[in-house]
Amino acid sequence: MSKTVKSIIYNFISFSILFLPAYYLISIYGGLTITGYFIPFTAFVIAILIAPKFQAIKTKDGEKIFMSWLLMKGLKEVG
């Protein structure tokens, strides 16, 4: 499996790990009485902002996966 595909899978997993609890917490405790697209859209925005971002970058040593996160300074090499 290429590093690009792994980075896409990592992005999806990190997003879904944050989206599902955010959706549940907003729907139960959020106070958004309007149903429809407001609860999933709010959970989507929260998950997009908080989820770490993974990217495959070609370096002189080969292709590597790097992660950047809102709660962390700089880039971190993942694999």
Coordinates of C-alpha atoms in Angstrom, one line a residue:
M1 CA 0.0 0.0 0.0
S2 CA 1.5 3.4 -1.0
K3 CA 2.1 6.1 1.5
T4 CA -0.5 8.4 -0.2
V5 CA -3.2 5.8 0.3
K6 CA -2.1 5.4 4.0
S7 CA -2.3 9.1 4.6
I8 CA -5.8 9.3 3.1
I9 CA -6.9 6.4 5.4
Y10 CA -5.3 8.1 8.4
N11 CA -7.1 11.3 7.6
F12 CA -10.5 9.5 7.3
I13 CA -9.9 7.5 10.6
S14 CA -8.9 10.6 12.5
F15 CA -11.9 12.6 11.1
S16 CA -14.4 9.8 11.9
I17 CA -13.0 9.3 15.4
L18 CA -13.8 13.0 16.1
F19 CA -17.0 13.4 14.1
L20 CA -19.0 10.6 15.7
P21 CA -18.6 11.7 19.3
A22 CA -19.1 15.4 18.3
Y23 CA -22.3 14.5 16.5
Y24 CA -23.6 12.5 19.5
L25 CA -22.7 15.2 22.0
I26 CA -24.1 18.0 19.9
S27 CA -27.4 16.1 19.3
I28 CA -27.8 15.3 23.0
Y29 CA -26.4 18.3 24.8
G30 CA -26.0 21.0 22.1
G31 CA -29.3 22.7 22.5
L32 CA -29.8 22.9 18.7
T33 CA -33.5 22.4 18.6
I34 CA -33.6 22.8 14.8
T35 CA -33.3 19.4 13.2
G36 CA -32.0 18.8 9.7
Y37 CA -28.5 19.6 8.6
F38 CA -27.4 21.9 11.5
I39 CA -26.2 19.1 13.9
P40 CA -24.2 17.1 11.3
F41 CA -22.8 20.3 9.8
T42 CA -21.7 21.6 13.2
A43 CA -20.1 18.2 14.0
F44 CA -18.3 18.3 10.6
V45 CA -16.8 21.7 11.2
I46 CA -15.6 20.7 14.7
A47 CA -14.0 17.5 13.4
I48 CA -12.4 19.3 10.5
L49 CA -10.8 21.9 12.7
I50 CA -9.6 19.5 15.5
A51 CA -8.6 16.4 13.4
P52 CA -4.9 16.0 12.6
K53 CA -3.9 16.3 9.0
F54 CA -1.7 13.7 7.3
Q55 CA 0.2 14.1 4.1
A56 CA 2.6 12.0 2.1
I57 CA 5.6 13.9 0.9
K58 CA 8.4 12.8 -1.4
T59 CA 11.8 13.5 0.2
K60 CA 15.3 12.6 -0.9
D61 CA 15.1 9.5 1.4
G62 CA 11.8 8.3 -0.2
E63 CA 8.2 9.0 0.5
K64 CA 7.2 9.8 4.1
I65 CA 4.0 10.6 5.9
F66 CA 3.9 13.7 8.0
M67 CA 1.3 14.9 10.5
S68 CA 0.3 18.4 11.5
W69 CA -2.2 19.1 14.3
L70 CA -3.7 22.2 15.8
L71 CA -2.6 21.0 19.3
M72 CA 1.0 20.3 18.3
K73 CA 3.7 22.6 17.1
G74 CA 5.4 21.8 13.8
L75 CA 5.3 18.6 11.7
K76 CA 5.8 15.1 13.0
E77 CA 7.0 12.2 10.9
V78 CA 4.5 9.3 11.2
G79 CA 5.9 6.5 9.0

